[in-house]
Coordinates of C-alpha atoms in Angstrom, one line a residue:
M1 CA 0.2 -0.3 -0.4
P2 CA 1.4 3.6 -1.1
I3 CA 1.6 6.5 1.5
W4 CA -0.8 8.4 0.0
R5 CA -3.6 6.0 1.7
I6 CA -2.4 5.9 4.9
V7 CA -4.5 7.8 6.5
A8 CA -4.0 8.9 10.8
M9 CA -6.0 8.1 13.4
G10 CA -6.2 11.2 15.3
A11 CA -7.1 14.4 14.5
L12 CA -4.7 15.0 11.6
A13 CA -5.0 11.9 9.1
G14 CA -2.9 11.3 6.8
Q15 CA 0.3 13.3 8.0
W16 CA 3.9 11.5 8.0
L17 CA 7.0 13.3 10.3
C18 CA 10.7 12.2 9.8
A19 CA 12.1 12.6 12.5
G20 CA 16.4 13.2 12.0
A21 CA 15.3 15.3 8.9
T22 CA 17.4 17.3 6.6
L23 CA 17.1 21.2 7.6
A24 CA 14.6 22.8 5.2
N25 CA 13.8 26.8 5.1
A26 CA 11.1 28.0 7.7
G27 CA 10.2 30.6 6.4
S28 CA 9.8 33.8 8.3
K29 CA 9.2 32.6 11.9
A30 CA 13.2 30.9 11.1
G31 CA 14.4 32.2 15.0
S32 CA 11.4 30.0 16.5
E33 CA 11.0 27.1 18.9
G34 CA 8.8 26.3 16.7
A35 CA 11.1 27.0 13.7
R36 CA 13.7 25.4 15.1
V37 CA 12.2 22.2 15.9
Y38 CA 10.6 21.8 12.5
E39 CA 13.3 22.0 10.5
Q40 CA 15.4 19.4 13.0
H41 CA 12.9 17.6 12.8
C42 CA 9.3 17.7 10.0
A43 CA 11.5 19.5 6.7
G44 CA 13.4 16.1 5.2
C45 CA 9.3 15.6 4.9
H46 CA 7.3 18.2 4.6
G47 CA 9.7 20.4 3.1
A48 CA 10.0 22.0 -0.5
D49 CA 12.9 19.2 -0.9
G50 CA 11.6 16.5 1.6
Q51 CA 13.0 13.0 0.5
S52 CA 9.2 11.6 1.1
K53 CA 7.8 13.8 -2.3
F54 CA 4.2 12.6 -1.0
A55 CA 4.2 13.6 2.5
P56 CA 2.1 17.0 2.2
L57 CA 4.0 20.2 2.2
R58 CA 4.1 22.5 4.9
E59 CA 1.4 24.9 3.4
A60 CA -1.3 22.5 3.3
L61 CA -0.3 21.8 7.3
G62 CA -1.6 25.1 7.7
F63 CA -4.5 24.4 7.0
Y64 CA -5.4 22.7 10.5
E65 CA -5.5 24.5 14.1
P66 CA -2.2 23.6 16.0
A67 CA -4.6 21.9 19.1
A68 CA -5.0 19.4 16.3
I69 CA -1.4 19.0 14.6
Q70 CA -0.6 18.5 18.1
R71 CA -3.2 15.7 18.7
S72 CA -1.8 13.9 15.8
L73 CA 1.7 13.9 17.9
E74 CA 0.3 12.9 21.3
S75 CA -1.7 10.2 20.0
G76 CA -2.6 9.8 16.2
T77 CA 0.0 7.9 13.4
M78 CA 1.7 11.3 14.4
A79 CA 2.8 9.7 18.1
V80 CA 5.3 7.1 16.4
F81 CA 7.6 9.6 15.6
G82 CA 6.8 12.7 18.0
A83 CA 7.7 10.3 21.0
A84 CA 10.5 12.1 20.3
L85 CA 10.2 15.4 20.8
S86 CA 9.1 17.0 24.3
A87 CA 5.8 18.6 25.2
T88 CA 6.4 21.8 24.9
E89 CA 8.3 20.9 21.3
K90 CA 5.5 19.5 20.3
A91 CA 3.2 22.7 20.7
A92 CA 6.0 25.3 19.5
V93 CA 5.9 23.1 15.9
A94 CA 2.1 22.7 16.5
A95 CA 1.7 27.1 16.6
F96 CA 4.7 27.2 13.7
L97 CA 2.4 25.6 11.3
G98 CA -1.2 25.4 12.5
S99 CA -4.1 28.6 11.7
Q100 CA -1.5 30.2 8.9
E101 CA -2.7 29.1 5.4
P102 CA -5.1 31.9 3.6
G103 CA -8.5 29.9 2.5
A104 CA -8.6 27.6 5.3
G105 CA -12.0 28.2 6.6
R106 CA -11.5 28.2 9.8
Q107 CA -13.5 32.2 10.1
A108 CA -16.6 29.7 10.0
G109 CA -19.8 32.2 10.1
V110 CA -23.4 31.2 12.2
E111 CA -24.4 27.1 10.5
P112 CA -27.8 27.4 8.3
K113 CA -29.6 25.2 9.5
C114 CA -33.0 24.6 7.6
R115 CA -36.2 25.4 8.5
G116 CA -39.9 24.5 7.5
E117 CA -39.8 22.1 4.9
E118 CA -35.5 22.4 4.3
M119 CA -36.1 20.0 7.8
R120 CA -38.4 17.6 6.2
F121 CA -37.1 14.0 4.9
D122 CA -39.1 11.9 2.0
F123 CA -38.2 8.7 2.6
D124 CA -40.8 7.0 0.9
H125 CA -39.1 7.4 -2.5
S126 CA -35.5 5.2 -3.2
I127 CA -32.5 6.1 -2.3
Q128 CA -30.8 8.6 -5.0
A129 CA -27.7 7.9 -4.7
G130 CA -26.3 5.6 -1.3
G131 CA -22.9 4.4 -0.5
W132 CA -19.7 4.4 -2.8
G133 CA -20.6 2.1 -5.6
F134 CA -24.2 3.3 -5.4
D135 CA -25.4 -0.2 -5.6
T136 CA -23.6 -3.6 -4.1
G137 CA -22.1 -4.7 -7.7
N138 CA -20.0 -1.7 -7.1
T139 CA -21.2 -0.4 -10.5
R140 CA -20.9 3.8 -10.3
F141 CA -23.5 3.9 -12.5
L142 CA -26.6 6.1 -12.2
P143 CA -29.9 5.9 -13.8
A144 CA -31.9 8.2 -15.5
G145 CA -34.6 8.5 -12.6
Q146 CA -32.0 8.5 -10.1
A147 CA -29.3 11.2 -11.9
R148 CA -32.7 12.8 -13.3
L149 CA -29.7 15.1 -15.0
A150 CA -30.7 15.3 -19.5
N151 CA -27.2 15.5 -21.7
D152 CA -28.3 18.4 -23.2
E153 CA -28.6 20.2 -19.5
I154 CA -25.4 19.3 -19.0
P155 CA -22.8 21.1 -20.3
R156 CA -25.6 23.5 -18.8
L157 CA -23.9 22.6 -15.2
Q158 CA -23.3 26.1 -12.4
L159 CA -22.3 26.2 -9.1
A160 CA -25.6 26.4 -7.1
W161 CA -24.2 25.9 -3.2
S162 CA -20.5 25.9 -2.1
R163 CA -19.4 24.4 2.1
V164 CA -16.6 25.2 3.4
F165 CA -15.3 22.3 6.4
P166 CA -13.1 24.1 8.3
G167 CA -10.0 22.1 9.9
S168 CA -9.1 20.0 6.8
I169 CA -7.7 19.5 4.2
N170 CA -8.3 16.6 2.3
M171 CA -12.3 15.8 1.6
R172 CA -13.0 11.9 1.5
S173 CA -16.1 11.5 2.2
Q174 CA -18.7 10.4 -0.3
P175 CA -21.9 12.4 -0.6
A176 CA -24.9 9.8 0.0
I177 CA -27.9 11.1 -1.6
A178 CA -31.1 10.3 0.4
G179 CA -34.5 11.7 1.5
G180 CA -33.6 15.0 0.1
A181 CA -31.0 15.1 2.2
L182 CA -27.4 15.1 1.4
F183 CA -25.3 12.7 3.9
I184 CA -21.9 13.6 4.2
G185 CA -18.2 12.8 6.7
S186 CA -15.4 15.3 6.7
Q187 CA -12.1 14.7 8.5
P188 CA -13.0 16.2 11.8
G189 CA -15.3 13.1 12.2
T190 CA -18.4 15.6 12.3
V191 CA -21.2 13.8 10.4
Y192 CA -23.3 16.1 8.2
A193 CA -27.3 15.4 7.1
L194 CA -27.1 18.4 4.5
D195 CA -30.6 19.8 2.5
A196 CA -29.5 18.4 -0.9
R197 CA -31.0 21.5 -2.6
T198 CA -29.6 23.8 -0.7
G199 CA -27.4 22.8 1.7
C200 CA -28.2 24.0 5.2
V201 CA -27.5 21.8 8.1
R202 CA -30.9 19.4 9.0
W203 CA -28.6 17.4 11.6
T204 CA -24.9 17.0 13.4
F205 CA -23.2 14.2 14.4
Q206 CA -20.4 13.5 16.3
A207 CA -17.9 10.6 15.7
D208 CA -14.8 8.9 17.6
A209 CA -12.1 10.3 14.6
E210 CA -11.7 10.5 10.8
V211 CA -15.0 9.8 9.1
R212 CA -13.7 8.6 6.0
S213 CA -16.6 7.3 4.5
S214 CA -19.3 7.3 2.2
I215 CA -22.3 6.9 4.7
N216 CA -25.1 3.7 3.4
I217 CA -28.8 4.3 4.2
G218 CA -31.2 1.3 4.7
R219 CA -34.0 0.8 6.5
I220 CA -33.9 -1.5 9.3
T221 CA -36.3 -3.7 12.0
P222 CA -34.4 -3.4 15.5
A223 CA -35.6 -5.7 19.0
N224 CA -38.7 -3.3 19.4
G225 CA -40.5 -4.0 16.1
K226 CA -40.5 -0.7 15.0
E227 CA -39.5 0.0 11.4
R228 CA -36.6 2.9 11.0
L229 CA -34.3 3.8 8.4
A230 CA -30.8 4.6 9.5
A231 CA -27.9 5.5 8.4
F232 CA -24.5 4.3 8.6
F233 CA -20.4 4.3 8.2
V234 CA -17.4 3.8 9.8
D235 CA -14.5 6.0 11.3
V236 CA -10.9 5.8 10.3
Q237 CA -10.0 3.8 14.0
L238 CA -12.6 2.1 12.5
N239 CA -15.4 2.8 14.6
V240 CA -18.9 1.3 13.5
Y241 CA -21.8 3.6 13.2
A242 CA -25.8 2.9 13.5
L243 CA -27.8 6.3 13.7
D244 CA -31.4 7.7 12.7
A245 CA -31.0 8.6 9.3
A246 CA -33.8 11.8 10.4
S247 CA -33.0 12.6 13.4
G248 CA -29.1 12.0 13.8
E249 CA -29.7 10.1 17.2
L250 CA -27.1 7.2 17.7
I251 CA -28.3 3.6 17.8
W252 CA -25.4 1.4 17.9
R253 CA -22.1 1.8 17.5
E254 CA -19.2 -1.2 17.9
T255 CA -16.0 -1.9 17.2
A256 CA -14.5 -3.5 13.8
A257 CA -10.9 -4.3 15.2
P258 CA -9.1 -4.1 18.3
D259 CA -5.6 -4.6 16.3
P260 CA -4.2 -0.6 17.2
F261 CA -2.4 -0.1 13.2
A262 CA -6.0 -1.2 12.0
H263 CA -7.3 1.2 10.3
S264 CA -10.9 2.6 7.6
T265 CA -9.8 3.3 4.6
G266 CA -12.5 1.9 1.9
S267 CA -16.5 2.9 3.2
P268 CA -18.8 -0.3 4.5
V269 CA -22.1 -1.8 2.6
L270 CA -25.2 -3.0 3.3
S271 CA -26.8 -5.2 1.6
R272 CA -30.5 -7.6 3.4
G273 CA -29.7 -6.2 6.8
R274 CA -26.0 -7.0 6.4
L275 CA -23.6 -4.2 6.6
Y276 CA -19.9 -5.4 5.3
V277 CA -16.9 -3.4 6.4
P278 CA -13.3 -4.0 4.9
I279 CA -10.2 -4.0 7.0
S280 CA -6.5 -1.9 6.5
G281 CA -4.0 -0.7 8.4
H282 CA -1.1 1.5 8.5
E283 CA 1.4 -0.1 9.4
V284 CA 3.2 0.0 6.5
V285 CA 4.5 3.8 7.5
A286 CA 3.9 4.1 10.4
K287 CA 7.4 1.5 11.1
P288 CA 9.8 2.3 8.8
R289 CA 11.9 2.8 10.7
G290 CA 15.1 -0.3 12.1
D291 CA 14.8 0.9 15.8
M292 CA 11.3 -0.3 15.1
S293 CA 9.4 -3.8 14.4
C294 CA 7.1 -4.8 12.0
C295 CA 3.9 -5.9 10.9
T296 CA 1.5 -7.8 11.7
T297 CA -1.6 -6.3 10.4
R298 CA -3.5 -8.6 8.1
G299 CA -6.8 -7.2 5.5
A300 CA -10.4 -8.2 6.8
V301 CA -13.7 -8.1 6.1
A302 CA -16.3 -8.0 9.2
A303 CA -20.1 -8.7 9.0
Y304 CA -22.3 -7.2 11.3
D305 CA -26.1 -7.4 12.2
A306 CA -27.4 -4.0 10.4
A307 CA -30.2 -4.1 13.1
S308 CA -28.8 -4.5 16.5
G309 CA -24.8 -3.5 15.1
K310 CA -23.6 -8.2 16.7
L311 CA -20.9 -8.6 14.7
L312 CA -21.7 -12.1 12.9
W313 CA -17.9 -12.9 11.3
R314 CA -14.9 -12.0 10.9
T315 CA -12.5 -12.9 8.0
S316 CA -8.5 -12.2 7.3
T317 CA -7.5 -12.1 4.2
I318 CA -3.9 -13.5 5.1
A319 CA -5.1 -17.4 7.4
A320 CA -1.2 -17.7 9.6
E321 CA -0.7 -15.8 12.3
A322 CA 2.3 -13.6 12.1
R323 CA 5.4 -14.7 13.8
V324 CA 9.1 -13.4 14.0
Q325 CA 11.1 -13.9 10.6
R326 CA 14.1 -11.9 11.3
R327 CA 15.6 -9.0 13.3
T328 CA 16.9 -5.5 12.7
K329 CA 20.7 -4.1 13.4
A330 CA 19.0 -3.1 16.0
G331 CA 17.7 -6.3 17.2
E332 CA 13.7 -5.3 16.6
E333 CA 11.3 -8.4 15.8
L334 CA 10.4 -8.9 12.0
W335 CA 6.8 -10.5 11.7
G336 CA 5.0 -11.6 8.6
P337 CA 3.1 -12.1 6.8
S338 CA 0.9 -9.2 6.4
G339 CA -0.4 -7.0 4.9
A340 CA -3.5 -8.2 1.9
M341 CA -5.2 -4.9 3.3
V342 CA -8.9 -4.3 2.0
W343 CA -8.9 -0.8 0.8
S344 CA -12.3 -0.7 -0.9
P345 CA -15.9 -1.7 -0.5
P346 CA -17.2 -5.1 -0.7
T347 CA -18.8 -6.2 -4.1
I348 CA -22.0 -7.9 -2.8
D349 CA -22.8 -11.2 -4.9
H350 CA -26.5 -12.6 -3.6
R351 CA -26.7 -15.0 -6.8
R352 CA -23.6 -17.6 -5.7
N353 CA -24.0 -16.0 -1.9
L354 CA -20.7 -14.3 -2.1
L355 CA -19.2 -10.9 -1.6
Y356 CA -16.1 -10.0 -3.5
V357 CA -12.8 -7.5 -2.4
G358 CA -9.6 -6.4 -3.8
T359 CA -6.7 -6.9 -1.9
G360 CA -3.1 -4.6 -1.6
T361 CA 0.4 -6.2 -0.9
N362 CA 1.6 -8.0 1.9
H363 CA 3.9 -5.5 4.0
S364 CA 6.5 -7.9 5.0
S365 CA 8.0 -10.8 4.0
P366 CA 6.4 -14.0 3.4
A367 CA 4.7 -13.1 0.7
T368 CA 1.5 -14.8 0.8
D369 CA -1.2 -16.2 -2.1
T370 CA -3.9 -13.7 -0.7
S371 CA -1.6 -10.0 -1.9
D372 CA -2.7 -8.5 -5.0
A373 CA -6.1 -10.6 -5.5
I374 CA -9.4 -10.9 -5.9
I375 CA -11.0 -12.9 -2.8
A376 CA -14.3 -14.7 -2.9
M377 CA -16.2 -14.5 0.5
D378 CA -19.4 -16.5 1.9
L379 CA -21.7 -14.2 2.7
D380 CA -23.1 -15.7 5.8
S381 CA -19.8 -17.8 6.9
G382 CA -16.9 -15.7 5.2
A383 CA -14.8 -18.7 4.1
I384 CA -12.8 -17.8 1.5
R385 CA -14.1 -19.8 -1.5
W386 CA -11.6 -18.7 -4.2
V387 CA -9.0 -16.5 -4.5
R388 CA -7.7 -15.5 -7.9
Q389 CA -3.8 -13.3 -7.5
V390 CA -2.7 -11.9 -10.5
L391 CA 1.0 -10.6 -8.9
R392 CA 3.2 -12.9 -6.8
G393 CA 5.6 -11.9 -5.2
D394 CA 4.8 -7.8 -4.0
A395 CA 5.3 -7.0 -0.7
W396 CA 5.9 -4.0 0.4
N397 CA 7.0 -0.5 3.0
A398 CA 7.3 2.8 3.2
A399 CA 11.7 1.0 3.9
C400 CA 12.0 -0.4 0.7
W401 CA 12.0 3.5 -0.6
L402 CA 13.3 5.7 2.7
G403 CA 15.0 3.2 4.0
P404 CA 16.7 1.4 6.3
A405 CA 17.1 -1.4 3.7
E406 CA 16.9 -3.7 6.4
N407 CA 13.0 -2.9 6.9
C408 CA 12.9 -3.4 3.5
P409 CA 10.8 -6.9 2.6
L410 CA 13.0 -9.3 0.9
E411 CA 10.4 -9.2 -2.1
N412 CA 10.9 -5.5 -2.7
G413 CA 7.7 -5.1 -4.4
P414 CA 6.3 -3.0 -6.7
D415 CA 3.7 -2.1 -5.0
L416 CA 0.7 -2.1 -7.2
D417 CA -2.0 -3.1 -4.9
F418 CA -6.2 -3.9 -6.3
G419 CA -6.8 -0.3 -4.5
A420 CA -10.3 0.2 -6.2
P421 CA -12.9 -2.9 -5.5
P422 CA -14.3 -5.6 -8.0
I423 CA -17.4 -4.0 -10.3
L424 CA -20.4 -7.2 -10.2
A425 CA -21.9 -6.8 -13.6
Q426 CA -23.9 -8.9 -16.1
L427 CA -24.7 -8.7 -20.0
Q428 CA -27.0 -8.6 -22.1
D429 CA -27.2 -12.7 -22.8
G430 CA -27.3 -13.4 -18.5
R431 CA -24.3 -13.9 -18.1
D432 CA -22.7 -12.0 -15.1
I433 CA -18.6 -10.8 -15.1
I434 CA -16.8 -9.4 -12.5
I435 CA -14.2 -6.3 -13.7
A436 CA -11.2 -5.5 -11.8
G437 CA -9.2 -2.7 -11.8
Q438 CA -5.1 -2.4 -10.7
K439 CA -2.8 0.4 -10.2
S440 CA 0.0 -1.6 -12.4
G441 CA -3.0 -0.4 -15.7
N442 CA -4.3 -3.9 -15.9
V443 CA -7.9 -4.4 -16.1
Y444 CA -9.4 -8.2 -15.3
A445 CA -12.5 -9.8 -16.3
L446 CA -13.7 -12.1 -14.3
D447 CA -15.8 -15.6 -14.3
P448 CA -18.2 -16.1 -10.9
D449 CA -18.7 -19.4 -12.6
E450 CA -15.4 -21.1 -12.2
D451 CA -13.1 -19.3 -9.8
G452 CA -12.3 -16.5 -10.9
R453 CA -10.8 -17.7 -14.1
I454 CA -9.3 -14.7 -16.4
L455 CA -11.9 -14.2 -19.0
W456 CA -9.8 -11.7 -20.5
Q457 CA -7.0 -8.5 -19.1
A458 CA -6.2 -5.4 -21.0
G459 CA -3.3 -3.0 -20.5
V460 CA -4.4 0.3 -20.2
G461 CA -2.1 2.1 -17.9
R462 CA 1.6 2.4 -17.9
G463 CA 0.9 1.9 -13.4
G464 CA 2.9 2.3 -10.8
A465 CA 2.4 2.7 -7.0
A466 CA -0.1 5.2 -7.4
G467 CA -1.6 3.5 -10.0
G468 CA -2.4 3.0 -12.7
I469 CA -6.4 2.3 -11.7
H470 CA -6.3 3.7 -8.6
W471 CA -10.0 4.0 -6.5
G472 CA -12.4 2.7 -9.3
M473 CA -14.0 2.4 -12.3
A474 CA -17.6 2.4 -13.8
V475 CA -19.6 -0.1 -15.5
D476 CA -22.7 0.5 -17.9
A477 CA -23.4 -2.6 -18.8
T478 CA -26.8 -0.9 -20.8
R479 CA -23.7 -0.1 -23.3
E480 CA -21.7 -3.0 -22.3
R481 CA -19.5 -0.2 -21.5
V482 CA -16.2 0.4 -18.7
Y483 CA -14.8 3.5 -17.7
V484 CA -11.0 3.9 -17.1
A485 CA -9.7 6.1 -15.4
I486 CA -5.8 6.2 -15.5
S487 CA -4.1 8.5 -12.5
D488 CA -0.4 6.7 -13.8
R489 CA 0.9 10.3 -11.7
D490 CA 5.1 11.3 -11.9
H491 CA 6.2 8.5 -9.5
P492 CA 9.8 7.6 -7.5
V493 CA 9.3 4.7 -9.3
R494 CA 9.6 4.5 -13.0
Y495 CA 7.3 2.6 -14.8
G496 CA 8.2 4.6 -18.5
P497 CA 6.1 7.2 -20.0
G498 CA 2.4 8.1 -18.4
R499 CA -0.9 7.6 -20.0
P500 CA -3.4 9.4 -18.1
G501 CA -6.0 10.2 -18.5
L502 CA -9.9 8.3 -19.4
Y503 CA -10.7 5.2 -21.3
A504 CA -13.4 3.2 -22.2
L505 CA -13.6 -0.2 -22.8
E506 CA -16.4 -2.7 -24.4
L507 CA -17.4 -5.0 -21.6
R508 CA -17.3 -8.4 -23.5
T509 CA -14.5 -8.7 -24.5
G510 CA -11.8 -5.4 -23.0
E511 CA -11.3 -3.7 -26.5
S512 CA -11.0 0.0 -26.4
V513 CA -13.7 2.1 -28.2
W514 CA -12.6 5.7 -27.2
R515 CA -9.7 7.4 -25.4
A516 CA -9.9 11.0 -23.8
P517 CA -5.9 11.2 -22.7
A518 CA -5.3 13.9 -20.1
Q519 CA -4.6 17.5 -21.3
D520 CA -1.7 19.3 -18.9
V521 CA -3.5 22.5 -17.6
C522 CA -0.8 22.9 -14.3
D523 CA 1.3 24.9 -15.9
G524 CA 3.6 24.8 -13.3
R525 CA 0.8 24.8 -10.4
P526 CA 2.5 22.8 -6.9
G527 CA 0.7 20.0 -6.1
C528 CA -0.7 19.9 -9.4
D529 CA -1.3 16.6 -11.9
P530 CA -3.5 15.6 -15.0
G531 CA -4.2 11.8 -14.2
F532 CA -7.8 9.9 -12.7
S533 CA -6.7 9.0 -9.5
A534 CA -10.4 9.2 -8.1
P535 CA -13.3 6.5 -8.8
V536 CA -15.6 8.1 -12.0
T537 CA -19.6 8.4 -12.1
A538 CA -21.6 7.0 -15.5
L539 CA -24.9 8.6 -16.9
S540 CA -26.3 6.7 -20.0
G541 CA -24.8 9.3 -21.4
A542 CA -22.5 10.7 -20.3
V543 CA -18.8 10.7 -17.7
F544 CA -17.9 11.8 -14.5
A545 CA -14.2 13.0 -14.1
G546 CA -12.5 14.6 -11.4
S547 CA -8.7 15.0 -12.3
L548 CA -5.9 15.9 -9.9
D549 CA -5.8 19.3 -11.5
G550 CA -9.0 20.2 -10.0
H551 CA -11.2 20.1 -12.8
L552 CA -14.3 17.9 -13.0
R553 CA -15.0 17.7 -16.1
A554 CA -18.3 15.3 -18.2
Y555 CA -17.1 13.0 -20.9
A556 CA -19.9 12.0 -23.7
A557 CA -20.9 8.6 -23.4
D558 CA -20.6 7.9 -27.7
N559 CA -17.0 9.2 -27.8
G560 CA -15.1 11.0 -25.2
A561 CA -15.4 13.8 -25.9
V562 CA -15.9 16.3 -23.3
V563 CA -18.9 18.5 -22.4
W564 CA -18.2 20.2 -18.9
D565 CA -15.7 21.3 -17.1
F566 CA -15.2 23.3 -14.2
D567 CA -11.6 24.3 -12.5
T568 CA -12.7 23.4 -8.8
A569 CA -8.6 24.7 -7.9
R570 CA -9.4 28.4 -6.6
E571 CA -11.2 30.2 -3.0
F572 CA -14.6 29.3 -2.8
S573 CA -17.0 31.9 -0.4
G574 CA -19.0 29.1 1.8
L575 CA -22.8 29.2 2.4
N576 CA -21.3 28.4 6.1
G577 CA -19.9 32.2 5.8
A578 CA -16.6 30.3 6.0
S579 CA -13.7 30.8 3.0
G580 CA -11.9 28.0 1.5
R581 CA -11.0 26.7 -1.9
G582 CA -11.1 23.2 -3.7
G583 CA -8.1 21.7 -4.9
S584 CA -6.7 17.7 -6.1
I585 CA -9.9 15.6 -7.1
D586 CA -9.0 11.7 -5.2
A587 CA -10.5 9.3 -3.4
V588 CA -14.0 9.9 -3.8
G589 CA -16.1 10.3 -6.4
P590 CA -18.9 13.1 -8.5
V591 CA -22.0 11.8 -7.3
V592 CA -25.6 12.6 -9.3
A593 CA -28.8 12.6 -7.8
A594 CA -32.8 14.5 -8.8
G595 CA -30.6 16.8 -11.6
M596 CA -28.2 17.9 -8.9
V597 CA -24.0 17.3 -9.3
Y598 CA -21.6 17.1 -6.1
V599 CA -17.9 16.8 -5.9
N600 CA -15.5 16.8 -2.9
S601 CA -12.5 19.0 -3.6
G602 CA -9.1 19.0 -1.7
Y603 CA -6.4 16.1 -1.4
A604 CA -3.0 17.2 0.3
L605 CA -1.8 14.0 0.5
F606 CA 1.5 13.1 -1.5
R607 CA 2.0 17.1 -1.8
Q608 CA -1.2 17.6 -4.4
M609 CA -3.3 20.1 -4.2
P610 CA -5.1 21.0 0.0
G611 CA -8.7 21.8 -0.3
N612 CA -11.7 21.8 2.2
V613 CA -14.9 22.2 0.0
L614 CA -17.9 20.5 -1.6
L615 CA -19.1 21.6 -4.2
A616 CA -23.1 21.6 -5.7
F617 CA -24.2 22.0 -8.8
S618 CA -27.4 22.3 -10.7
P619 CA -28.1 23.3 -15.1
A620 CA -29.0 26.7 -16.0
S621 CA -32.3 27.7 -17.3
P622 CA -31.7 26.9 -21.7

């Protein structure tokens, strides 16, 4: 798993502080204690010339309040490196880094509370865009009846409202639309139910940690027999929540993994009274040094009864428990096997009573036969029914880049996970097919009736540790099309010339239908890249795709022509009275429902462009 997928377990998500780093320019406060600590312990990763090219730049850290930075150094992922600092030094560097960036959204005014009809939930109609993949097959396709956006309206889309999320640099919780409301989590851990049309607040709920998952909406019948609509989500510390969707009242809360290095990256999936939770971890970057023991955390899936929160089963992607394999020169134990994380939502197949997940690399030796694979698990028991591995020997962790070399797995693999979930689709002749996209840039079609036998394989992108195919594709089964977003971002590990852009393939054969190569419009902007890392969203006549350059574009489904383009990487005045700005679009994709388009903008990990806005668009009158 690459550094850019790791998000902190504390308030400051995804930051990585490097101890013993080289000096860097600390700006106007160079004489302060905070500047001294930054120069000595932080600049080697977060400075412009830092050795970790994917840690957020110092300017992005200025979006945070000093208290959030200090909490991360004390109890978040940064605590591994913060342990080298005294309490005074932590406070000083937090004060030095925090609250410096214009547009960080800290001057929030009064929240616009909904009144009257804006408070009314209309749950009598079907959910318009719920969950990460919009359906349990993770197709990311929205039918016309849900999207309600005609082809001739797309070129007329204009900004309807924007909302700023103070204290955020990564917008990772994809909106869900149901009952006339928009449900979304946030980096500070607040979950919101907003009026989808106006953006006013219906209710809020404070989770224990960052909420990056999408919100699943579904009906449950608790023990009292009174049916209610619930909102399900997971925070980064793997606390699983069920809330009353109309009030925000907590129904139940459970913890999916007691391992302190396990966390949540992918979104849960709700289906037929069960909630399926993917489990990943951040040990891959939290323990890169020779004076640290590594690694034991394994990927997994946990299934819960949606009404009660009772754990039904939990299955690890690696059956064997980790054991000591060797020791570092400092005497620290190196454990294995580990890794094979589940970074994305499970895909549900009720016809075969299975769920499918893609897995990541192993994080320590020995490599296993379940990394870089598609795994099928029984829905009732969690038992693994089959495994289709596409790349063997891919074991990797941060020490392979940053050293010491002894902490790097012996395989020193290329880090080519399945970060995107498998897609279950149906061909026009009624046959089912599984489509899987890998960071290698390859797309695979698997036969679910023959233990995942590969039907076809297409090399679309160059690939690399940042993708290739990073977070997701979309399938329009009616057209029998697969829409593939390619990142091919510049990266220390080179694989040849990149081919970033959006591509359409035949679902049945994998043959190319059209190509829309990315145009580089970055013009030297720091953190800007033309690649498509975020998942795409398909309608019957168009495909919406956000880019690392901050642009949200709509492409004609017939030929890939751009029919609408909006640059989100600019400043916005939010309806909540805060000033903020957009940045790179990554990790989650656009949502189209009831004639409106919603997108998160801002993703500062790996030196991309920070941002903290949710944008809503609607078509102007003709």
